[in-house]
Amino acid sequence: MGTARELLGELLDPGSFVSWDRPPVPVDASPAYRKELSAAAATAGTDEAVLTGEGLLRGRRVAVIACEFAFLAGSIGVAAAERIVTAVERATELGLPLLASPTSGGTRMQEGTVAFVQMVKVAGALAVHKAAGHPYLVYLRDPTMGGVFASWGSLGHMTFAEPGALVGFLGPRVYQALYGKQFPEGVQTAENLYHNGVIDGVVPVSVFRRIAHRTLVVLCDGPIPLPGKGGDAPPPAAGVGEFLAGPQERGGLAVLDTADVHAWQSVLISRRGDRPGIRELLRHVTDRVPLSGTGQGELDRTVVHALARFRGQPCIVFGHDRAGQSPDNTMGPAALREARRSMHLAAELRVPLVLVIDTAGASLSREAEERGLAPEIARCLADLVTLDTPTVSVLLGQGSGGGALALLPADRVLAAANGWLAPLPPEGASAIIHRDTWHAPGLAAAQRIRAVDLEADGIVDRIVHEYPDAAEEPVDFAMRMVETIAEELAALTARPLDALRSARHLRYRRLGLGA
């Protein structure tokens, strides 16, 4: 753990930091406490436990707040909290992204309850900053404990921590004093919190600097015009914009008409182990920054979410990860709580949301039921229909059950040619109706689950080709899909948000009623 100035020196461009700090506000203090404050200032070389100001991060102007642990263990009292709030308010007024790096033992005990409740006004100032659409990124240093972790240390749009950092709420020494035993080893570590979905990653400050730069490129630089829409952008992938409306040729080979592919054949194709999934799409985007977990202690390895740019179009992307799914590991309620985190972030940061559907179905287990799988599906549906940002949903492969439906509502719905959507896997529908699985192929056709049928029924807006199967051309298919998503994002972001919300509501209000 370095000093606050060392942290800022590593994080910001050399020589770019400009302090915003004024002398600390006076506080009531006993002679003994005043002596402690004087000694702390002499030891730390700072006048309080936080430094605030602005600087440049790869040439971009940012606001910064950094704790100084050498000043009374980085504890936060009235003066330190006032300095933090003043800096947050100034960053909001200037429209600057805010980077904060706490390291603290928590609330300053010498100031009692009045220091404790300072966390309320810090949290309130940050809520206003975020509501204004400005990014707030957090880098936790060793240690970050107590009220600091429970307020501004946990409110970041993205939160990372330095390797080996002690991070938690109740300090180990306090735990031992209260309960007469040691706190369980390995719990309050940055690595453990990352593995449990509380924070987004554990990286040295040099890597956090790169992550922060990429994040701000996505969130602050705006979309890059696509070809033909003004400006320069990467050329489209081969085959973009073509549709399987009839027999075609590509590379001298005949391509099957989508309408000629039986629904059951699409189901089997979608289940190929080598079929490209969300990770293959993300290999062809730029400025990718991974997110992890719900931020509330849950992590589901069957889903992936990240910030990214699709051909210059910024967004948050969330979806099912076919590589993380197996018969013994299916998506649970935590995956949908992660989805709702992505929805909330997209709306708050005012960037579009891309959702990728590719699931054999949600978990059928006691744990899933007891932890609220069905209510989470309902909340996802309600949130997406009313979300205050443009949305694109992509039916990439299997679309089975409520876990797929939860990511469907969007302004535009795309589908891979062999993508499908159904209330259950066809075998499950067959078991319900016929008490066997042999009728699955017939039910797949009868239920109109194919992409081409979904398009005819108004559920899907656009089909992206497979030639004839995405698994046979994974790179070309992924590039086509990325380009198509980018086109849709560019078109949606050009429309007024009120018009999008109204059209989305009308779209799902009329669904199933015909023209």
Coordinates of C-alpha atoms in Angstrom, one line a residue:
M1 CA 0.0 0.0 0.0
G2 CA 1.4 3.3 -1.1
T3 CA 0.5 6.9 -0.1
A4 CA -2.3 8.8 -1.6
R5 CA 0.2 10.9 -3.6
E6 CA 1.9 7.8 -4.9
L7 CA -1.4 6.3 -6.0
L8 CA -2.3 9.5 -7.9
G9 CA 1.1 9.5 -9.5
E10 CA 0.6 6.0 -10.9
L11 CA -3.0 6.6 -11.9
L12 CA -2.8 10.0 -13.6
D13 CA -0.6 11.4 -16.3
P14 CA 2.7 12.8 -14.9
G15 CA 2.4 16.2 -13.4
S16 CA -1.3 16.6 -14.2
F17 CA -2.8 16.5 -10.7
V18 CA -4.3 19.7 -9.4
S19 CA -5.5 19.8 -5.9
W20 CA -9.0 21.0 -5.0
D21 CA -8.4 20.9 -1.3
R22 CA -9.0 23.8 1.1
P23 CA -8.1 23.8 4.8
P24 CA -10.2 21.3 6.7
V25 CA -13.4 22.6 8.2
P26 CA -13.1 23.0 12.0
V27 CA -14.5 20.3 14.3
D28 CA -15.1 20.1 18.0
A29 CA -12.0 18.4 19.4
S30 CA -10.6 17.7 22.8
P31 CA -7.0 18.6 23.5
A32 CA -6.0 15.0 23.2
Y33 CA -7.7 14.7 19.8
R34 CA -6.2 17.9 18.6
K35 CA -2.8 16.5 19.5
E36 CA -3.6 13.3 17.5
L37 CA -4.6 15.4 14.5
S38 CA -1.3 17.4 14.6
A39 CA 0.7 14.2 14.9
A40 CA -1.2 12.6 12.1
A41 CA -0.5 15.6 9.8
A42 CA 3.2 15.4 10.6
T43 CA 3.3 11.7 9.9
A44 CA 1.3 11.7 6.7
G45 CA 2.3 15.0 5.3
T46 CA -1.3 15.8 4.6
D47 CA -3.8 17.9 6.5
E48 CA -6.6 15.3 6.4
A49 CA -7.2 11.6 5.5
V50 CA -8.2 12.4 1.9
L51 CA -6.8 14.2 -1.1
T52 CA -9.1 15.5 -3.8
G53 CA -8.6 17.2 -7.1
E54 CA -8.5 16.6 -10.8
G55 CA -5.9 15.4 -13.4
L56 CA -5.5 13.8 -16.7
L57 CA -5.9 10.1 -17.4
R58 CA -4.4 9.5 -20.9
G59 CA -5.3 13.1 -21.7
R60 CA -8.8 12.9 -20.4
R61 CA -9.9 15.2 -17.6
V62 CA -11.0 13.3 -14.5
A63 CA -11.9 14.1 -10.9
V64 CA -10.1 12.0 -8.2
I65 CA -10.4 11.2 -4.5
A66 CA -7.7 9.3 -2.6
C67 CA -7.5 8.2 1.0
E68 CA -4.3 8.6 3.0
F69 CA -4.0 5.7 5.4
A70 CA -1.1 7.3 7.3
F71 CA -3.5 10.0 8.6
L72 CA -5.3 8.2 11.5
A73 CA -5.7 5.0 9.4
G74 CA -7.5 6.9 6.7
S75 CA -10.5 7.3 9.0
I76 CA -13.3 9.6 7.9
G77 CA -14.7 12.3 10.2
V78 CA -16.6 15.5 9.6
A79 CA -13.7 17.3 7.9
A80 CA -12.7 14.4 5.6
A81 CA -16.3 13.7 4.7
E82 CA -16.9 17.4 3.8
R83 CA -13.9 17.4 1.6
I84 CA -15.2 14.3 -0.2
V85 CA -18.7 15.7 -0.7
T86 CA -17.3 19.0 -1.9
A87 CA -15.2 17.2 -4.5
V88 CA -18.1 15.0 -5.6
E89 CA -20.3 18.0 -6.0
R90 CA -17.6 19.8 -8.0
A91 CA -17.1 16.8 -10.3
T92 CA -20.9 16.7 -10.9
E93 CA -21.0 20.4 -11.7
L94 CA -18.1 20.1 -14.1
G95 CA -19.5 17.0 -15.7
L96 CA -16.3 15.0 -14.9
P97 CA -16.0 11.2 -14.4
L98 CA -14.9 10.5 -10.8
L99 CA -12.3 8.0 -9.7
A100 CA -12.1 7.2 -6.0
S101 CA -9.5 5.1 -4.2
P102 CA -10.4 4.5 -0.5
T103 CA -8.1 2.9 2.1
S104 CA -9.4 3.3 5.5
G105 CA -10.2 1.7 8.8
G106 CA -13.6 3.3 8.6
T107 CA -15.4 5.9 10.6
R108 CA -13.2 8.1 13.0
M109 CA -14.0 6.9 16.5
Q110 CA -12.7 10.1 18.1
E111 CA -15.7 12.0 16.6
G112 CA -18.3 9.5 17.6
T113 CA -21.7 9.2 16.0
V114 CA -21.6 12.5 14.1
A115 CA -18.6 11.1 12.1
F116 CA -20.5 7.8 11.6
V117 CA -23.5 9.6 9.9
Q118 CA -21.2 11.5 7.5
M119 CA -21.4 8.4 5.3
V120 CA -25.0 9.4 4.5
K121 CA -24.1 12.7 2.9
V122 CA -21.2 11.1 1.0
A123 CA -23.6 8.4 -0.4
G124 CA -26.1 11.1 -1.2
A125 CA -23.6 13.2 -3.2
L126 CA -22.5 10.2 -5.2
A127 CA -26.1 9.3 -5.9
V128 CA -26.6 12.7 -7.5
H129 CA -23.4 12.4 -9.4
K130 CA -24.5 9.1 -10.9
A131 CA -28.0 10.2 -11.5
A132 CA -26.6 12.9 -13.7
G133 CA -25.0 10.2 -15.9
H134 CA -21.4 10.7 -14.8
P135 CA -19.2 7.6 -14.3
Y136 CA -17.9 6.7 -10.8
L137 CA -15.1 4.1 -10.7
V138 CA -13.6 2.8 -7.5
Y139 CA -10.2 1.2 -6.7
L140 CA -10.1 -0.3 -3.2
R141 CA -6.7 -0.3 -1.5
D142 CA -5.4 -2.3 1.5
P143 CA -7.3 -2.0 3.8
T144 CA -10.8 -0.7 3.1
M145 CA -13.1 -1.4 6.0
G146 CA -16.2 -0.4 7.9
G147 CA -18.3 2.6 7.0
V148 CA -16.0 3.6 4.1
F149 CA -16.5 0.2 2.4
A150 CA -20.2 0.4 3.3
S151 CA -20.7 3.8 1.6
W152 CA -18.5 5.4 -1.1
G153 CA -16.3 2.2 -1.4
S154 CA -19.3 0.2 -2.6
L155 CA -21.1 2.6 -4.9
G156 CA -19.0 2.5 -8.0
H157 CA -20.4 1.7 -11.4
M158 CA -17.3 -0.6 -11.5
T159 CA -15.2 -1.6 -8.5
F160 CA -11.7 -3.1 -8.5
A161 CA -9.2 -3.7 -5.7
E162 CA -5.5 -4.1 -5.3
P163 CA -4.2 -7.7 -4.9
G164 CA -4.2 -9.0 -1.4
A165 CA -6.2 -6.0 0.0
L166 CA -8.1 -6.5 3.2
V167 CA -11.7 -5.4 2.4
G168 CA -14.7 -5.9 4.6
F169 CA -17.2 -4.4 7.0
L170 CA -16.4 -5.5 10.5
G171 CA -12.7 -5.3 11.3
P172 CA -11.0 -8.5 12.5
R173 CA -9.8 -6.8 15.7
V174 CA -13.3 -5.7 16.5
Y175 CA -14.7 -9.1 15.7
Q176 CA -12.3 -10.8 18.1
A177 CA -13.1 -8.3 20.8
L178 CA -16.8 -8.8 20.4
Y179 CA -16.9 -12.6 19.9
G180 CA -13.7 -13.8 21.5
K181 CA -12.4 -15.7 18.5
Q182 CA -10.6 -15.0 15.2
F183 CA -12.5 -13.9 12.1
P184 CA -12.5 -16.7 9.5
E185 CA -9.4 -16.5 7.5
G186 CA -9.5 -15.6 3.8
V187 CA -13.0 -14.1 3.9
Q188 CA -12.2 -10.4 3.9
T189 CA -9.8 -10.4 1.0
A190 CA -10.2 -8.7 -2.4
E191 CA -9.8 -12.0 -4.2
N192 CA -12.5 -13.7 -2.2
L193 CA -14.9 -10.8 -2.8
Y194 CA -14.2 -11.0 -6.5
H195 CA -14.9 -14.7 -6.6
N196 CA -18.2 -14.1 -4.8
G197 CA -19.4 -11.4 -7.1
V198 CA -19.0 -8.4 -4.8
I199 CA -16.3 -6.6 -6.9
D200 CA -15.4 -6.7 -10.6
G201 CA -11.7 -7.6 -10.4
V202 CA -8.4 -7.6 -8.5
V203 CA -5.6 -5.8 -10.4
P204 CA -2.6 -3.6 -9.7
V205 CA -3.1 0.1 -10.1
S206 CA -1.2 0.1 -13.4
V207 CA -3.8 -2.3 -14.8
F208 CA -6.7 -0.3 -13.2
R209 CA -5.4 2.8 -15.0
R210 CA -5.8 0.9 -18.3
I211 CA -9.2 -0.4 -17.3
A212 CA -10.4 3.1 -16.3
H213 CA -9.2 4.5 -19.6
R214 CA -11.1 1.9 -21.6
T215 CA -14.2 2.3 -19.5
L216 CA -14.2 6.1 -20.1
V217 CA -13.7 5.6 -23.8
V218 CA -16.9 3.5 -23.9
L219 CA -18.9 5.8 -21.6
C220 CA -17.7 9.3 -22.4
D221 CA -16.6 9.4 -26.1
G222 CA -20.0 8.8 -27.7
P223 CA -20.7 6.6 -30.8
I224 CA -18.5 6.6 -33.9
P225 CA -20.6 7.0 -37.1
L226 CA -20.9 3.9 -39.2
P227 CA -19.9 3.8 -42.9
G228 CA -22.4 5.7 -45.0
K229 CA -23.6 7.7 -42.0
G230 CA -20.9 10.3 -41.9
G231 CA -17.3 9.9 -40.6
D232 CA -14.9 7.0 -40.9
A233 CA -15.4 3.6 -39.3
P234 CA -14.2 0.1 -39.8
P235 CA -15.6 -1.5 -43.0
P236 CA -18.5 -4.0 -42.6
A237 CA -17.8 -7.7 -42.5
A238 CA -18.5 -9.7 -45.7
G239 CA -22.1 -10.8 -46.0
V240 CA -23.6 -8.1 -43.8
G241 CA -27.0 -7.0 -44.8
E242 CA -27.9 -10.1 -46.8
F243 CA -30.9 -12.2 -45.8
L244 CA -31.9 -15.8 -46.6
A245 CA -35.0 -14.9 -48.6
G246 CA -34.4 -17.6 -51.1
P247 CA -31.7 -19.9 -52.6
Q248 CA -28.4 -18.0 -52.8
E249 CA -24.8 -18.6 -53.4
R250 CA -21.8 -17.6 -51.2
G251 CA -18.3 -18.4 -52.2
G252 CA -19.6 -20.6 -55.0
L253 CA -21.6 -22.8 -52.6
A254 CA -25.4 -22.9 -52.5
V255 CA -27.0 -21.7 -49.3
L256 CA -30.1 -23.2 -47.8
D257 CA -33.2 -21.1 -47.6
T258 CA -33.9 -20.5 -43.9
A259 CA -37.6 -21.4 -44.5
D260 CA -36.4 -24.9 -45.7
V261 CA -34.6 -25.7 -42.5
H262 CA -36.9 -27.7 -40.2
A263 CA -37.3 -26.4 -36.7
W264 CA -35.9 -29.5 -35.2
Q265 CA -32.8 -29.2 -37.4
S266 CA -32.3 -25.7 -36.0
V267 CA -32.6 -27.0 -32.5
L268 CA -29.9 -29.6 -33.2
I269 CA -27.6 -27.1 -34.9
S270 CA -28.0 -24.7 -31.9
R271 CA -26.8 -27.4 -29.6
R272 CA -23.5 -28.0 -31.3
G273 CA -20.7 -27.8 -28.8
D274 CA -18.5 -25.8 -31.2
R275 CA -21.2 -23.2 -32.0
P276 CA -19.9 -19.6 -31.4
G277 CA -21.4 -17.9 -28.4
I278 CA -21.2 -14.6 -26.7
R279 CA -17.5 -14.9 -26.0
E280 CA -16.8 -15.2 -29.8
L281 CA -18.8 -12.0 -30.4
L282 CA -16.8 -10.2 -27.7
R283 CA -13.5 -11.1 -29.4
H284 CA -14.6 -8.8 -32.3
V285 CA -15.5 -5.7 -30.3
T286 CA -13.2 -3.0 -29.0
D287 CA -12.6 -1.3 -25.6
R288 CA -14.0 -4.3 -23.8
V289 CA -14.1 -4.1 -20.0
P290 CA -15.5 -7.1 -18.1
L291 CA -17.9 -6.8 -15.3
S292 CA -18.4 -9.5 -12.7
G293 CA -21.2 -10.5 -10.4
T294 CA -24.2 -8.7 -9.0
G295 CA -22.0 -6.4 -6.8
Q296 CA -24.1 -7.9 -3.9
G297 CA -22.4 -11.1 -3.3
E298 CA -23.6 -13.3 -6.1
L299 CA -21.9 -14.6 -9.2
D300 CA -23.2 -17.0 -11.9
R301 CA -20.7 -18.5 -14.3
T302 CA -23.3 -19.1 -16.9
V303 CA -23.5 -15.5 -17.9
V304 CA -21.1 -12.8 -19.1
H305 CA -21.4 -9.0 -19.0
A306 CA -19.1 -6.2 -20.1
L307 CA -18.7 -2.6 -21.4
A308 CA -17.7 -2.6 -25.0
R309 CA -17.9 -0.9 -28.4
F310 CA -19.5 -2.6 -31.4
R311 CA -17.9 -1.0 -34.4
G312 CA -17.6 2.2 -32.4
Q313 CA -21.1 2.0 -30.8
P314 CA -20.8 2.0 -27.0
C315 CA -23.0 -0.3 -24.9
I316 CA -23.2 -2.6 -22.0
V317 CA -23.5 -6.2 -23.2
F318 CA -25.0 -9.0 -21.1
G319 CA -25.8 -12.6 -22.1
H320 CA -25.8 -16.3 -21.5
D321 CA -22.4 -18.0 -21.9
R322 CA -22.8 -21.3 -23.6
A323 CA -19.2 -22.2 -22.5
G324 CA -20.2 -21.9 -18.9
Q325 CA -23.3 -24.0 -19.1
S326 CA -23.7 -27.8 -18.7
P327 CA -26.4 -30.2 -17.6
D328 CA -25.1 -29.8 -14.0
N329 CA -24.5 -26.0 -14.2
T330 CA -27.5 -24.1 -15.5
M331 CA -28.4 -20.4 -15.0
G332 CA -29.9 -19.6 -11.6
P333 CA -31.6 -16.5 -10.1
A334 CA -28.2 -14.8 -9.5
A335 CA -27.7 -14.7 -13.3
L336 CA -30.8 -12.6 -13.6
R337 CA -29.8 -10.4 -10.8
E338 CA -26.6 -9.8 -12.8
A339 CA -28.7 -9.0 -15.8
R340 CA -30.6 -6.5 -13.8
R341 CA -27.3 -4.9 -12.7
S342 CA -26.4 -4.5 -16.3
M343 CA -29.9 -3.0 -17.0
H344 CA -29.5 -0.5 -14.2
L345 CA -25.9 0.4 -15.3
A346 CA -27.0 1.0 -18.9
A347 CA -29.8 3.3 -17.8
E348 CA -27.7 5.2 -15.3
L349 CA -24.7 5.6 -17.6
R350 CA -27.0 6.4 -20.6
V351 CA -25.6 3.8 -22.9
P352 CA -27.5 1.2 -24.9
L353 CA -27.9 -2.4 -23.6
V354 CA -27.3 -5.5 -25.7
L355 CA -28.7 -8.8 -24.5
V356 CA -27.6 -12.2 -25.8
I357 CA -29.9 -15.2 -25.4
D358 CA -28.3 -18.6 -25.6
T359 CA -29.5 -20.9 -22.9
A360 CA -30.8 -24.5 -22.7
G361 CA -33.0 -23.3 -19.8
A362 CA -32.9 -22.1 -16.2
S363 CA -32.0 -24.1 -13.2
L364 CA -34.5 -26.7 -12.0
S365 CA -33.5 -27.0 -8.3
R366 CA -34.6 -26.3 -4.8
E367 CA -32.0 -23.6 -4.5
A368 CA -33.3 -21.8 -7.6
E369 CA -36.9 -21.9 -6.3
E370 CA -35.9 -20.7 -2.8
R371 CA -33.7 -17.9 -4.1
G372 CA -36.4 -16.4 -6.3
L373 CA -35.9 -17.6 -9.9
A374 CA -39.5 -16.8 -11.0
P375 CA -39.6 -13.4 -9.4
E376 CA -36.3 -12.4 -11.0
I377 CA -37.7 -13.4 -14.4
A378 CA -40.7 -11.2 -13.8
R379 CA -38.5 -8.3 -12.7
C380 CA -36.3 -8.6 -15.7
L381 CA -39.3 -8.4 -18.0
A382 CA -40.8 -5.4 -16.2
D383 CA -37.4 -3.6 -16.2
L384 CA -36.7 -4.2 -19.9
V385 CA -40.1 -3.0 -21.1
T386 CA -39.7 0.3 -19.2
L387 CA -35.9 0.8 -19.4
D388 CA -34.7 4.3 -20.1
T389 CA -32.1 3.4 -22.7
P390 CA -32.0 1.8 -26.2
T391 CA -32.0 -2.0 -26.1
V392 CA -31.1 -4.7 -28.6
S393 CA -31.8 -8.4 -27.9
V394 CA -30.0 -11.2 -29.8
L395 CA -31.3 -14.7 -30.1
L396 CA -27.9 -16.3 -30.7
G397 CA -28.7 -20.0 -30.2
Q398 CA -31.0 -21.9 -27.8
G399 CA -33.8 -19.8 -26.3
S400 CA -35.4 -22.1 -23.8
G401 CA -37.9 -21.1 -21.2
G402 CA -38.2 -18.2 -18.8
G403 CA -34.4 -17.7 -18.6
A404 CA -34.4 -16.8 -22.3
L405 CA -37.6 -14.8 -22.2
A406 CA -36.2 -12.7 -19.4
L407 CA -33.7 -11.1 -21.9
L408 CA -36.0 -10.8 -24.8
P409 CA -37.9 -7.5 -24.5
A410 CA -36.0 -4.9 -26.5
D411 CA -36.4 -2.1 -29.1
R412 CA -34.9 -4.4 -31.7
V413 CA -34.7 -8.2 -31.6
L414 CA -32.1 -10.0 -33.8
A415 CA -31.9 -13.7 -34.4
A416 CA -29.2 -16.0 -35.8
A417 CA -30.8 -18.1 -38.6
N418 CA -30.7 -21.2 -36.4
G419 CA -31.7 -19.5 -33.2
W420 CA -35.0 -20.4 -31.6
L421 CA -37.3 -19.5 -28.7
A422 CA -39.7 -21.8 -26.9
P423 CA -41.5 -22.1 -23.5
L424 CA -39.5 -25.3 -22.9
P425 CA -37.1 -27.4 -24.9
P426 CA -39.1 -29.4 -27.5
E427 CA -38.5 -32.6 -25.5
G428 CA -40.1 -31.0 -22.4
A429 CA -43.1 -29.9 -24.4
S430 CA -43.4 -33.4 -25.8
A431 CA -43.3 -34.8 -22.3
I432 CA -46.1 -32.6 -21.2
I433 CA -48.4 -33.2 -24.1
H434 CA -47.5 -36.8 -25.2
R435 CA -45.8 -38.1 -22.1
D436 CA -42.8 -39.0 -24.2
T437 CA -39.9 -37.2 -26.0
W438 CA -40.5 -38.7 -29.4
H439 CA -42.8 -36.0 -30.5
A440 CA -40.3 -33.2 -30.0
P441 CA -39.5 -32.6 -33.7
G442 CA -43.2 -32.3 -34.5
L443 CA -43.8 -30.0 -31.6
A444 CA -40.8 -27.8 -32.5
A445 CA -42.4 -27.2 -35.9
A446 CA -45.9 -26.7 -34.5
Q447 CA -44.9 -24.2 -31.9
R448 CA -43.2 -22.0 -34.5
I449 CA -40.0 -21.7 -32.6
R450 CA -37.7 -21.0 -35.6
A451 CA -36.1 -17.6 -36.2
V452 CA -38.0 -17.3 -39.5
D453 CA -41.3 -18.1 -37.8
L454 CA -40.5 -15.7 -35.0
E455 CA -39.9 -13.0 -37.6
A456 CA -43.2 -13.7 -39.3
D457 CA -45.0 -13.5 -35.9
G458 CA -43.4 -10.1 -35.0
I459 CA -41.2 -11.4 -32.3
V460 CA -37.9 -11.0 -34.2
D461 CA -37.1 -8.0 -36.4
R462 CA -34.0 -9.2 -38.3
I463 CA -32.3 -12.5 -39.1
V464 CA -28.5 -12.8 -39.4
H465 CA -27.4 -15.6 -41.8
E466 CA -25.5 -18.7 -41.1
Y467 CA -23.7 -20.3 -44.0
P468 CA -25.3 -22.8 -43.4
D469 CA -24.3 -23.2 -39.8
A470 CA -22.5 -20.7 -37.6
A471 CA -20.2 -23.5 -36.2
E472 CA -18.8 -24.0 -39.7
E473 CA -17.9 -20.3 -40.1
P474 CA -17.5 -19.0 -36.5
V475 CA -15.3 -15.9 -37.3
D476 CA -17.3 -14.7 -40.2
F477 CA -20.6 -15.3 -38.4
A478 CA -19.4 -13.4 -35.3
M479 CA -18.2 -10.5 -37.4
R480 CA -21.6 -10.4 -39.2
M481 CA -23.5 -10.4 -36.0
V482 CA -21.3 -7.7 -34.4
E483 CA -21.8 -5.5 -37.5
T484 CA -25.5 -6.0 -37.4
I485 CA -25.7 -5.2 -33.7
A486 CA -23.7 -2.0 -34.4
E487 CA -26.1 -1.0 -37.2
E488 CA -29.1 -1.4 -34.9
L489 CA -27.4 0.5 -32.1
A490 CA -26.5 3.4 -34.4
A491 CA -30.1 3.6 -35.6
L492 CA -31.6 3.4 -32.1
T493 CA -29.3 6.0 -30.5
A494 CA -30.3 8.5 -33.3
R495 CA -34.0 8.3 -32.1
P496 CA -35.4 10.3 -29.2
L497 CA -35.7 8.2 -26.0
D498 CA -39.4 9.0 -25.5
A499 CA -40.2 7.7 -29.0
L500 CA -38.3 4.5 -28.3
R501 CA -40.1 3.9 -25.0
S502 CA -43.4 4.5 -26.6
A503 CA -42.7 2.2 -29.5
R504 CA -41.4 -0.5 -27.2
H505 CA -44.5 -0.4 -25.1
L506 CA -46.8 -0.5 -28.2
R507 CA -44.8 -3.4 -29.7
Y508 CA -45.3 -5.7 -26.8
R509 CA -48.9 -4.4 -26.1
R510 CA -49.9 -5.6 -29.7
L511 CA -47.9 -8.8 -29.7
G512 CA -49.9 -11.7 -30.9
L513 CA -52.8 -9.6 -32.1
G514 CA -51.8 -9.5 -35.7
A515 CA -51.5 -6.5 -38.0

